[in-house]
mmCIF file of C-alpha atoms and ligand atoms in Angstrom:
data_model
loop_
_atom_site.group_PDB
_atom_site.id
_atom_site.type_symbol
_atom_site.label_atom_id
_atom_site.label_comp_id
_atom_site.label_asym_id
_atom_site.label_seq_id
_atom_site.Cartn_x
_atom_site.Cartn_y
_atom_site.Cartn_z
ATOM 1 C CA MET A 16 45.654 -101.360 -18.597
ATOM 2 C CA GLU A 17 46.991 -97.795 -18.652
ATOM 3 C CA LYS A 18 47.630 -95.670 -21.779
ATOM 4 C CA HIS A 19 46.074 -98.031 -24.335
ATOM 5 C CA GLY A 20 44.747 -95.154 -26.396
ATOM 6 C CA TYR A 21 41.370 -96.510 -27.191
ATOM 7 C CA ARG A 22 37.883 -94.861 -26.694
ATOM 8 C CA PHE A 23 34.827 -97.106 -26.328
ATOM 9 C CA SER A 24 31.127 -96.727 -26.987
ATOM 10 C CA PHE A 25 27.742 -98.620 -27.024
ATOM 11 C CA GLY A 26 24.261 -97.592 -27.862
ATOM 12 C CA PRO A 27 21.229 -96.978 -25.596
ATOM 13 C CA TRP A 28 19.541 -100.021 -27.323
ATOM 14 C CA ASN A 29 22.370 -102.219 -25.681
ATOM 15 C CA ILE A 30 20.607 -101.674 -22.321
ATOM 16 C CA HIS A 31 17.200 -103.139 -23.172
ATOM 17 C CA GLU A 32 14.069 -104.702 -21.847
ATOM 18 C CA GLY A 33 14.806 -108.282 -23.068
ATOM 19 C CA ALA A 34 11.934 -108.841 -25.441
ATOM 20 C CA ASP A 35 12.523 -111.444 -28.266
ATOM 21 C CA PRO A 36 10.325 -112.583 -31.085
ATOM 22 C CA PHE A 37 8.802 -115.295 -28.878
ATOM 23 C CA GLY A 38 8.245 -113.417 -25.605
ATOM 24 C CA PRO A 39 7.560 -109.925 -24.068
ATOM 25 C CA THR A 40 9.840 -107.614 -22.225
ATOM 26 C CA VAL A 41 11.261 -109.014 -18.902
ATOM 27 C CA ARG A 42 12.952 -105.786 -17.574
ATOM 28 C CA PRO A 43 11.686 -102.251 -17.069
ATOM 29 C CA THR A 44 12.746 -99.521 -19.531
ATOM 30 C CA VAL A 45 15.828 -97.624 -18.353
ATOM 31 C CA ALA A 46 15.808 -93.885 -18.841
ATOM 32 C CA PHE A 47 18.426 -92.296 -21.125
ATOM 33 C CA ALA A 48 19.981 -90.334 -18.215
ATOM 34 C CA ALA A 49 20.489 -93.642 -16.332
ATOM 35 C CA LYS A 50 21.989 -95.318 -19.425
ATOM 36 C CA LEU A 51 24.432 -92.391 -19.730
ATOM 37 C CA ALA A 52 25.441 -92.808 -16.049
ATOM 38 C CA THR A 53 26.017 -96.530 -16.695
ATOM 39 C CA LEU A 54 28.122 -95.721 -19.772
ATOM 40 C CA LYS A 55 30.350 -93.372 -17.708
ATOM 41 C CA ASN A 56 30.492 -95.708 -14.672
ATOM 42 C CA LEU A 57 31.656 -98.651 -16.768
ATOM 43 C CA GLY A 58 34.503 -96.623 -18.271
ATOM 44 C CA PHE A 59 33.091 -95.884 -21.719
ATOM 45 C CA ASP A 60 33.708 -92.634 -23.510
ATOM 46 C CA ALA A 61 30.890 -92.165 -26.140
ATOM 47 C CA MET A 62 27.318 -92.976 -26.914
ATOM 48 C CA GLN A 63 26.115 -94.319 -30.196
ATOM 49 C CA PHE A 64 22.834 -92.907 -31.419
ATOM 50 C CA HIS A 65 19.886 -93.716 -33.575
ATOM 51 C CA ASP A 66 18.259 -90.484 -34.606
ATOM 52 C CA ASP A 67 15.293 -91.092 -32.327
ATOM 53 C CA ASP A 68 17.439 -92.098 -29.378
ATOM 54 C CA ALA A 69 18.361 -88.465 -29.316
ATOM 55 C CA VAL A 70 14.943 -87.120 -30.472
ATOM 56 C CA PRO A 71 12.184 -89.461 -29.516
ATOM 57 C CA ASN A 72 9.036 -89.335 -31.838
ATOM 58 C CA LEU A 73 11.210 -87.712 -34.461
ATOM 59 C CA ASP A 74 8.613 -88.065 -37.189
ATOM 60 C CA SER A 75 6.186 -85.830 -35.307
ATOM 61 C CA VAL A 76 8.568 -83.125 -33.980
ATOM 62 C CA SER A 77 8.942 -79.770 -35.688
ATOM 63 C CA PRO A 78 12.408 -78.859 -37.019
ATOM 64 C CA GLU A 79 13.069 -76.444 -34.312
ATOM 65 C CA GLY A 80 11.861 -78.912 -31.673
ATOM 66 C CA MET A 81 14.247 -81.453 -33.175
ATOM 67 C CA LEU A 82 17.327 -79.202 -32.888
ATOM 68 C CA HIS A 83 16.295 -78.076 -29.410
ATOM 69 C CA GLN A 84 16.024 -81.647 -28.195
ATOM 70 C CA ALA A 85 19.290 -82.652 -29.846
ATOM 71 C CA ASN A 86 20.951 -79.752 -28.198
ATOM 72 C CA ALA A 87 19.769 -80.866 -24.718
ATOM 73 C CA VAL A 88 21.312 -84.262 -25.411
ATOM 74 C CA ARG A 89 24.585 -82.662 -26.390
ATOM 75 C CA GLN A 90 24.497 -80.670 -23.134
ATOM 76 C CA MET A 91 23.952 -83.944 -21.123
ATOM 77 C CA LEU A 92 26.843 -85.528 -22.942
ATOM 78 C CA GLU A 93 29.179 -82.592 -22.328
ATOM 79 C CA ASP A 94 28.181 -82.324 -18.678
ATOM 80 C CA ASN A 95 29.303 -85.943 -18.293
ATOM 81 C CA GLY A 96 32.497 -85.520 -20.254
ATOM 82 C CA LEU A 97 31.159 -87.816 -23.016
ATOM 83 C CA PHE A 98 30.519 -87.343 -26.761
ATOM 84 C CA ALA A 99 28.368 -88.846 -29.539
ATOM 85 C CA GLU A 100 30.182 -91.327 -31.722
ATOM 86 C CA PHE A 101 27.610 -91.420 -34.603
ATOM 87 C CA VAL A 102 23.998 -90.942 -35.431
ATOM 88 C CA ALA A 103 22.136 -93.664 -37.519
ATOM 89 C CA PRO A 104 18.723 -93.011 -39.155
ATOM 90 C CA ARG A 105 16.385 -95.666 -37.847
ATOM 91 C CA LEU A 106 14.803 -96.777 -41.165
ATOM 92 C CA TRP A 107 13.279 -100.086 -40.138
ATOM 93 C CA GLU A 108 10.454 -99.406 -37.732
ATOM 94 C CA HIS A 109 8.126 -96.860 -39.480
ATOM 95 C CA PRO A 110 5.259 -98.457 -41.520
ATOM 96 C CA MET A 111 6.632 -96.569 -44.497
ATOM 97 C CA THR A 112 9.795 -98.729 -44.488
ATOM 98 C CA ILE A 113 8.054 -102.069 -44.181
ATOM 99 C CA ASP A 114 9.418 -103.144 -47.658
ATOM 100 C CA GLY A 115 12.746 -101.264 -47.316
ATOM 101 C CA ALA A 116 13.659 -97.575 -47.196
ATOM 102 C CA PHE A 117 16.031 -96.452 -49.933
ATOM 103 C CA THR A 118 15.154 -99.611 -52.016
ATOM 104 C CA SER A 119 11.428 -99.704 -51.414
ATOM 105 C CA ASN A 120 9.317 -100.029 -54.513
ATOM 106 C CA ASP A 121 7.116 -97.323 -53.237
ATOM 107 C CA PRO A 122 8.378 -93.877 -54.204
ATOM 108 C CA ALA A 123 6.808 -92.179 -51.162
ATOM 109 C CA ALA A 124 8.627 -94.648 -48.882
ATOM 110 C CA ARG A 125 11.955 -93.751 -50.662
ATOM 111 C CA THR A 126 11.221 -90.045 -50.126
ATOM 112 C CA TYR A 127 10.488 -90.657 -46.478
ATOM 113 C CA ALA A 128 13.812 -92.512 -46.052
ATOM 114 C CA ILE A 129 15.821 -89.632 -47.537
ATOM 115 C CA GLU A 130 14.049 -86.942 -45.543
ATOM 116 C CA ARG A 131 14.433 -89.035 -42.313
ATOM 117 C CA SER A 132 18.128 -89.506 -43.029
ATOM 118 C CA LYS A 133 18.626 -85.800 -43.587
ATOM 119 C CA LYS A 134 17.096 -85.262 -40.218
ATOM 120 C CA ALA A 135 19.550 -87.722 -38.693
ATOM 121 C CA ALA A 136 22.382 -85.631 -40.280
ATOM 122 C CA ASP A 137 21.025 -82.617 -38.777
ATOM 123 C CA ILE A 138 20.834 -84.181 -35.385
ATOM 124 C CA GLY A 139 24.334 -85.386 -35.754
ATOM 125 C CA ARG A 140 25.563 -81.922 -36.525
ATOM 126 C CA GLU A 141 23.756 -80.653 -33.396
ATOM 127 C CA LEU A 142 25.342 -83.354 -31.237
ATOM 128 C CA GLY A 143 28.736 -82.338 -32.584
ATOM 129 C CA CYS A 144 29.437 -85.566 -34.530
ATOM 130 C CA ASN A 145 29.595 -85.846 -38.357
ATOM 131 C CA LEU A 146 29.526 -89.562 -38.502
ATOM 132 C CA MET A 147 26.510 -91.343 -39.870
ATOM 133 C CA VAL A 148 25.988 -95.122 -39.717
ATOM 134 C CA LEU A 149 23.788 -96.683 -42.351
ATOM 135 C CA TRP A 150 22.699 -100.198 -41.236
ATOM 136 C CA LEU A 151 20.671 -101.071 -44.279
ATOM 137 C CA ALA A 152 18.237 -103.154 -42.357
ATOM 138 C CA ARG A 153 15.404 -103.701 -44.751
ATOM 139 C CA GLU A 154 17.303 -102.998 -48.042
ATOM 140 C CA GLY A 155 16.720 -106.583 -49.301
ATOM 141 C CA THR A 156 13.881 -108.884 -49.921
ATOM 142 C CA TYR A 157 11.921 -111.710 -48.438
ATOM 143 C CA ILE A 158 11.610 -113.265 -51.916
ATOM 144 C CA ARG A 159 14.189 -112.417 -54.535
ATOM 145 C CA GLU A 160 11.545 -111.621 -57.247
ATOM 146 C CA ALA A 161 10.157 -108.795 -55.220
ATOM 147 C CA LYS A 162 12.700 -106.217 -56.216
ATOM 148 C CA ASP A 163 15.116 -105.501 -59.041
ATOM 149 C CA ALA A 164 18.547 -105.966 -57.407
ATOM 150 C CA VAL A 165 20.365 -103.763 -60.021
ATOM 151 C CA LEU A 166 17.914 -100.930 -59.544
ATOM 152 C CA ALA A 167 18.105 -101.319 -55.772
ATOM 153 C CA THR A 168 21.897 -100.976 -55.962
ATOM 154 C CA HIS A 169 21.534 -97.776 -57.955
ATOM 155 C CA ARG A 170 18.988 -96.554 -55.400
ATOM 156 C CA LEU A 171 21.413 -97.169 -52.598
ATOM 157 C CA LEU A 172 24.149 -95.201 -54.417
ATOM 158 C CA GLU A 173 21.768 -92.419 -55.150
ATOM 159 C CA ALA A 174 20.787 -92.206 -51.381
ATOM 160 C CA VAL A 175 24.472 -92.057 -50.288
ATOM 161 C CA ASN A 176 25.166 -89.342 -52.855
ATOM 162 C CA THR A 177 22.160 -87.394 -51.820
ATOM 163 C CA LEU A 178 23.198 -87.426 -48.230
ATOM 164 C CA LEU A 179 26.897 -86.581 -49.044
ATOM 165 C CA ASP A 180 25.530 -83.655 -51.123
ATOM 166 C CA TYR A 181 23.157 -82.511 -48.246
ATOM 167 C CA ASP A 182 25.939 -82.109 -45.619
ATOM 168 C CA PRO A 183 29.429 -81.481 -46.993
ATOM 169 C CA GLU A 184 30.863 -82.337 -43.676
ATOM 170 C CA LEU A 185 29.054 -85.693 -43.278
ATOM 171 C CA ARG A 186 31.004 -88.967 -43.292
ATOM 172 C CA ILE A 187 29.029 -92.150 -43.917
ATOM 173 C CA VAL A 188 29.841 -95.569 -42.611
ATOM 174 C CA ILE A 189 28.016 -98.534 -44.021
ATOM 175 C CA GLU A 190 27.326 -101.404 -41.640
ATOM 176 C CA PRO A 191 26.721 -104.579 -43.715
ATOM 177 C CA LYS A 192 24.698 -107.473 -42.586
ATOM 178 C CA PRO A 193 23.661 -110.451 -44.787
ATOM 179 C CA ASN A 194 20.245 -111.233 -43.318
ATOM 180 C CA GLU A 195 17.692 -110.380 -40.612
ATOM 181 C CA PRO A 196 15.251 -108.835 -40.689
ATOM 182 C CA MET A 197 15.325 -109.589 -44.429
ATOM 183 C CA ASP A 198 15.899 -112.991 -45.853
ATOM 184 C CA LEU A 199 18.696 -111.568 -47.950
ATOM 185 C CA ALA A 200 20.227 -108.126 -47.825
ATOM 186 C CA TYR A 201 21.776 -106.177 -50.794
ATOM 187 C CA ILE A 202 24.906 -105.087 -48.875
ATOM 188 C CA PRO A 203 25.954 -108.249 -47.036
ATOM 189 C CA THR A 204 29.763 -107.747 -46.596
ATOM 190 C CA ILE A 205 32.461 -105.085 -46.302
ATOM 191 C CA GLY A 206 33.397 -105.643 -49.921
ATOM 192 C CA HIS A 207 29.898 -104.568 -51.018
ATOM 193 C CA ALA A 208 29.842 -101.638 -48.613
ATOM 194 C CA LEU A 209 33.264 -100.332 -49.857
ATOM 195 C CA SER A 210 32.464 -100.795 -53.562
ATOM 196 C CA LEU A 211 29.356 -98.729 -53.071
ATOM 197 C CA GLY A 212 31.459 -96.043 -51.331
ATOM 198 C CA MET A 213 34.046 -96.098 -54.052
ATOM 199 C CA GLN A 214 31.353 -95.443 -56.659
ATOM 200 C CA SER A 215 29.885 -92.519 -54.675
ATOM 201 C CA SER A 216 30.295 -88.818 -55.527
ATOM 202 C CA ASP A 217 32.877 -88.325 -52.698
ATOM 203 C CA PRO A 218 34.558 -91.714 -51.913
ATOM 204 C CA VAL A 219 36.791 -90.185 -49.226
ATOM 205 C CA ARG A 220 33.663 -89.711 -47.108
ATOM 206 C CA VAL A 221 32.324 -93.106 -47.163
ATOM 207 C CA GLY A 222 33.775 -95.845 -45.045
ATOM 208 C CA ALA A 223 32.555 -99.049 -43.267
ATOM 209 C CA LEU A 224 31.659 -100.389 -39.871
ATOM 210 C CA VAL A 225 32.379 -104.104 -39.200
ATOM 211 C CA GLU A 226 30.075 -105.839 -36.757
ATOM 212 C CA SER A 227 31.625 -109.135 -35.675
ATOM 213 C CA ALA A 228 28.336 -111.035 -35.609
ATOM 214 C CA HIS A 229 27.356 -109.786 -39.126
ATOM 215 C CA ALA A 230 30.582 -111.090 -40.578
ATOM 216 C CA ILE A 231 30.143 -114.390 -38.946
ATOM 217 C CA LEU A 232 26.527 -114.709 -40.326
ATOM 218 C CA ALA A 233 27.992 -113.937 -43.777
ATOM 219 C CA GLY A 234 30.383 -116.981 -43.156
ATOM 220 C CA LEU A 235 33.337 -114.618 -43.019
ATOM 221 C CA ASP A 236 36.071 -113.989 -40.480
ATOM 222 C CA PRO A 237 35.468 -110.632 -38.685
ATOM 223 C CA ALA A 238 39.176 -109.882 -38.445
ATOM 224 C CA ASP A 239 39.590 -110.320 -42.191
ATOM 225 C CA GLU A 240 36.599 -108.082 -42.862
ATOM 226 C CA MET A 241 38.207 -105.430 -40.698
ATOM 227 C CA SER A 242 41.567 -105.847 -42.410
ATOM 228 C CA PHE A 243 40.029 -105.355 -45.863
ATOM 229 C CA ALA A 244 38.590 -102.086 -44.803
ATOM 230 C CA LEU A 245 41.804 -101.078 -43.001
ATOM 231 C CA ALA A 246 43.896 -101.737 -46.088
ATOM 232 C CA PHE A 247 41.925 -98.879 -47.813
ATOM 233 C CA ASP A 248 41.831 -96.713 -44.617
ATOM 234 C CA ARG A 249 38.128 -97.173 -44.617
ATOM 235 C CA LEU A 250 37.431 -98.716 -41.236
ATOM 236 C CA TRP A 251 35.964 -95.991 -39.159
ATOM 237 C CA SER A 252 34.050 -97.933 -36.591
ATOM 238 C CA VAL A 253 33.353 -101.411 -35.282
ATOM 239 C CA HIS A 254 30.594 -103.175 -33.417
ATOM 240 C CA LEU A 255 32.290 -105.875 -31.444
ATOM 241 C CA ASN A 256 30.191 -108.698 -30.165
ATOM 242 C CA ASP A 257 30.037 -112.584 -30.727
ATOM 243 C CA GLN A 258 27.882 -115.086 -32.459
ATOM 244 C CA ASN A 259 27.330 -118.847 -32.038
ATOM 245 C CA GLY A 260 27.163 -120.008 -35.722
ATOM 246 C CA LEU A 261 24.571 -119.373 -38.407
ATOM 247 C CA LYS A 262 21.400 -118.552 -36.618
ATOM 248 C CA PHE A 263 19.535 -115.289 -35.630
ATOM 249 C CA ASP A 264 21.820 -112.318 -34.827
ATOM 250 C CA GLN A 265 22.686 -113.044 -31.215
ATOM 251 C CA ASP A 266 24.855 -110.006 -30.286
ATOM 252 C CA LYS A 267 26.559 -111.996 -27.506
ATOM 253 C CA ALA A 268 29.362 -110.412 -25.383
ATOM 254 C CA PHE A 269 32.533 -109.962 -27.255
ATOM 255 C CA GLY A 270 34.641 -113.089 -27.059
ATOM 256 C CA ALA A 271 31.993 -115.044 -25.351
ATOM 257 C CA VAL A 272 31.931 -117.741 -28.061
ATOM 258 C CA ASP A 273 35.256 -117.761 -29.650
ATOM 259 C CA LEU A 274 38.132 -116.153 -27.743
ATOM 260 C CA ARG A 275 40.775 -116.648 -30.515
ATOM 261 C CA ARG A 276 38.428 -115.013 -33.059
ATOM 262 C CA ALA A 277 38.002 -112.122 -30.682
ATOM 263 C CA PHE A 278 41.905 -111.990 -30.063
ATOM 264 C CA ASN A 279 42.425 -111.679 -33.877
ATOM 265 C CA GLN A 280 39.945 -108.774 -34.042
ATOM 266 C CA VAL A 281 41.825 -106.982 -31.384
ATOM 267 C CA ARG A 282 45.124 -107.922 -33.044
ATOM 268 C CA VAL A 283 44.381 -106.350 -36.364
ATOM 269 C CA LEU A 284 42.834 -103.327 -34.859
ATOM 270 C CA ASP A 285 45.911 -102.753 -32.615
ATOM 271 C CA GLU A 286 48.404 -103.554 -35.444
ATOM 272 C CA ASN A 287 46.724 -100.937 -37.643
ATOM 273 C CA SER A 288 46.560 -98.214 -34.874
ATOM 274 C CA PHE A 289 42.789 -98.257 -34.852
ATOM 275 C CA TRP A 290 42.737 -96.059 -31.639
ATOM 276 C CA GLU A 291 43.768 -93.203 -33.927
ATOM 277 C CA LYS A 292 41.077 -93.862 -36.494
ATOM 278 C CA GLY A 293 37.846 -94.584 -34.595
ATOM 279 C CA VAL A 294 35.956 -95.511 -31.535
ATOM 280 C CA VAL A 295 35.774 -99.174 -30.474
ATOM 281 C CA GLY A 296 32.003 -99.726 -30.338
ATOM 282 C CA LEU A 297 30.049 -102.560 -28.907
ATOM 283 C CA ASP A 298 26.675 -103.943 -30.089
ATOM 284 C CA VAL A 299 25.728 -106.414 -27.444
ATOM 285 C CA LYS A 300 22.638 -107.741 -25.772
ATOM 286 C CA ALA A 301 22.116 -108.826 -22.186
ATOM 287 C CA MET A 302 20.682 -112.383 -21.787
ATOM 288 C CA ARG A 303 16.978 -112.416 -21.332
ATOM 289 C CA THR A 304 17.537 -114.256 -17.992
ATOM 290 C CA GLN A 305 19.265 -111.315 -16.394
ATOM 291 C CA PRO A 306 17.234 -109.277 -13.853
ATOM 292 C CA ALA A 307 17.272 -105.356 -14.314
ATOM 293 C CA GLU A 308 19.970 -104.763 -11.797
ATOM 294 C CA LEU A 309 22.356 -107.151 -13.459
ATOM 295 C CA ALA A 310 21.710 -106.361 -17.020
ATOM 296 C CA THR A 311 24.812 -104.332 -17.844
ATOM 297 C CA LYS A 312 27.341 -107.086 -17.228
ATOM 298 C CA HIS A 313 27.388 -107.962 -20.993
ATOM 299 C CA LEU A 314 28.943 -104.457 -21.495
ATOM 300 C CA ARG A 315 31.401 -104.754 -18.752
ATOM 301 C CA ASN A 316 32.413 -108.238 -19.862
ATOM 302 C CA SER A 317 32.946 -107.060 -23.521
ATOM 303 C CA LEU A 318 35.057 -104.088 -22.549
ATOM 304 C CA HIS A 319 37.163 -106.187 -20.140
ATOM 305 C CA THR A 320 37.598 -108.841 -22.658
ATOM 306 C CA PHE A 321 38.777 -106.324 -25.236
ATOM 307 C CA LEU A 322 41.409 -104.887 -22.641
ATOM 308 C CA ARG A 323 42.583 -108.286 -21.636
ATOM 309 C CA LEU A 324 43.071 -109.477 -25.163
ATOM 310 C CA LEU A 325 44.898 -106.199 -25.925
ATOM 311 C CA GLU A 326 47.330 -107.063 -23.199
ATOM 312 C CA VAL A 327 47.816 -110.495 -24.730
ATOM 313 C CA VAL A 328 48.340 -108.903 -28.244
ATOM 314 C CA ARG A 329 50.837 -106.346 -26.967
ATOM 315 C CA SER A 330 52.719 -109.030 -24.974
ATOM 316 C CA LEU A 331 53.275 -111.231 -27.924
ATOM 317 C CA ASP A 332 56.939 -112.010 -28.857
ATOM 318 C CA ARG A 333 56.840 -110.515 -32.378
ATOM 319 C CA ALA A 334 60.432 -111.478 -33.201
ATOM 320 C CA LYS A 335 59.616 -115.114 -32.320
ATOM 321 C CA MET A 336 56.454 -114.944 -34.419
ATOM 322 C CA ASP A 337 58.354 -113.546 -37.339
ATOM 323 C CA GLU A 338 60.995 -116.267 -36.977
ATOM 324 C CA LEU A 339 58.333 -118.981 -36.887
ATOM 325 C CA ILE A 340 56.570 -117.439 -39.952
ATOM 326 C CA MET A 341 59.918 -117.429 -41.946
ATOM 327 C CA ALA A 342 60.579 -121.050 -40.923
ATOM 328 C CA ARG A 343 56.980 -121.827 -41.723
ATOM 329 C CA ASP A 344 56.525 -123.577 -38.442
ATOM 330 C CA TYR A 345 52.812 -122.773 -38.068
ATOM 331 C CA GLU A 346 52.272 -125.500 -35.522
ATOM 332 C CA GLU A 347 54.723 -123.712 -33.243
ATOM 333 C CA LEU A 348 53.184 -120.404 -34.057
ATOM 334 C CA ASP A 349 49.720 -121.887 -33.321
ATOM 335 C CA TRP A 350 51.014 -122.977 -29.904
ATOM 336 C CA LEU A 351 52.524 -119.538 -29.183
ATOM 337 C CA VAL A 352 49.079 -118.054 -29.703
ATOM 338 C CA VAL A 353 47.118 -120.693 -27.826
ATOM 339 C CA ASP A 354 49.595 -120.580 -24.970
ATOM 340 C CA ALA A 355 49.300 -116.825 -24.718
ATOM 341 C CA LEU A 356 45.469 -117.021 -24.726
ATOM 342 C CA LEU A 357 45.528 -119.670 -22.022
ATOM 343 C CA GLY A 358 47.526 -117.360 -19.720
ATOM 344 C CA THR A 359 49.874 -118.231 -16.947
ATOM 345 C CA ARG A 360 49.305 -121.284 -14.755
HETATM 346 C C1 GLO B 407 21.595 -104.840 -36.043
HETATM 347 C C2 GLO B 407 22.551 -103.755 -36.082
HETATM 348 C C3 GLO B 407 22.144 -102.586 -35.364
HETATM 349 C C4 GLO B 407 22.902 -101.354 -35.765
HETATM 350 C C5 GLO B 407 22.371 -100.056 -35.055
HETATM 351 C C6 GLO B 407 23.123 -98.933 -35.603
HETATM 352 O O1 GLO B 407 21.746 -105.950 -36.357
HETATM 353 O O2 GLO B 407 23.760 -104.244 -35.599
HETATM 354 O O3 GLO B 407 22.287 -102.755 -33.912
HETATM 355 O O4 GLO B 407 24.164 -101.513 -35.429
HETATM 356 O O5 GLO B 407 20.997 -99.935 -35.282
HETATM 357 O O6 GLO B 407 22.626 -98.507 -36.866
HETATM 358 MG MG1 MG B 408 25.550 -103.203 -35.227
#
């Protein structure tokens, strides 16, 4: 589709070795440069980054070494006509973050989390992007009595404020998820993410990222979660994917489970000119059964599904829909949508 106006991204972790909690890797590691080439060849515009995707071994690199490495990555991006969408501090792998990062009961762990996030902000600056994603992976508990939830909420707010203060150009997007790796997380929905942002020291610099699967895991509709953030002009990124009900976070290709649910996400994004506001990001995993040379089709499929659904959205007969809404003939409206999704015979 020509002239759709959208820009697309995925993260290096979306081309992966295929390990799961019950089995080892099944594909070789792909070098960052090769992932970048795939990104470009598939028609994407931007790369998403964890801090250590840009600067491996971040915890043991000197500050100058960190900036030097980040700069080399920026050069690679520029050479390929690409850009960095965001940098996210990876606060869930280091032993210090075993019981959470900003909400850990251990003050040394909380300090580590703040210092690590400041490094992520510095890397972002060096990559030429001021967007930081906070996926609050371990900010929750395995048992509810382990932490004070009121205190944890204050600690999250304090962390957001510290980062806003550290870099006056930084914009933060909170990516909520209700569970996994924790039993229960403190910021499970967009409502939680946005209330935290509104309480911060600079609310215009805190927005949200909706991941389709995370909304579904919270028992919510991703398009409605997006709409809530759009209503306050706070939807600055999305992680499109799909999820087959309430189980582990599957990160299936966008639209692979429920095409109509995917259609409605594209519809609300397009009705609210999301192409002017942010990049359409994917967060999808290849099936473990795919051999290495075929393990990027989940990215291709997701992008194509978005573009095909965009065609459907833009071809809808809006006058007819308004008429049906006014007449409250929702069965006919239902058919109009289903018929459009089924395509021509
Ligand atoms: C996991 C999250 C994860 C984040 C990424 C960026 O469930 O979706 O993939 O999006 O680490 O912070
Ligand atoms: Mg995500």
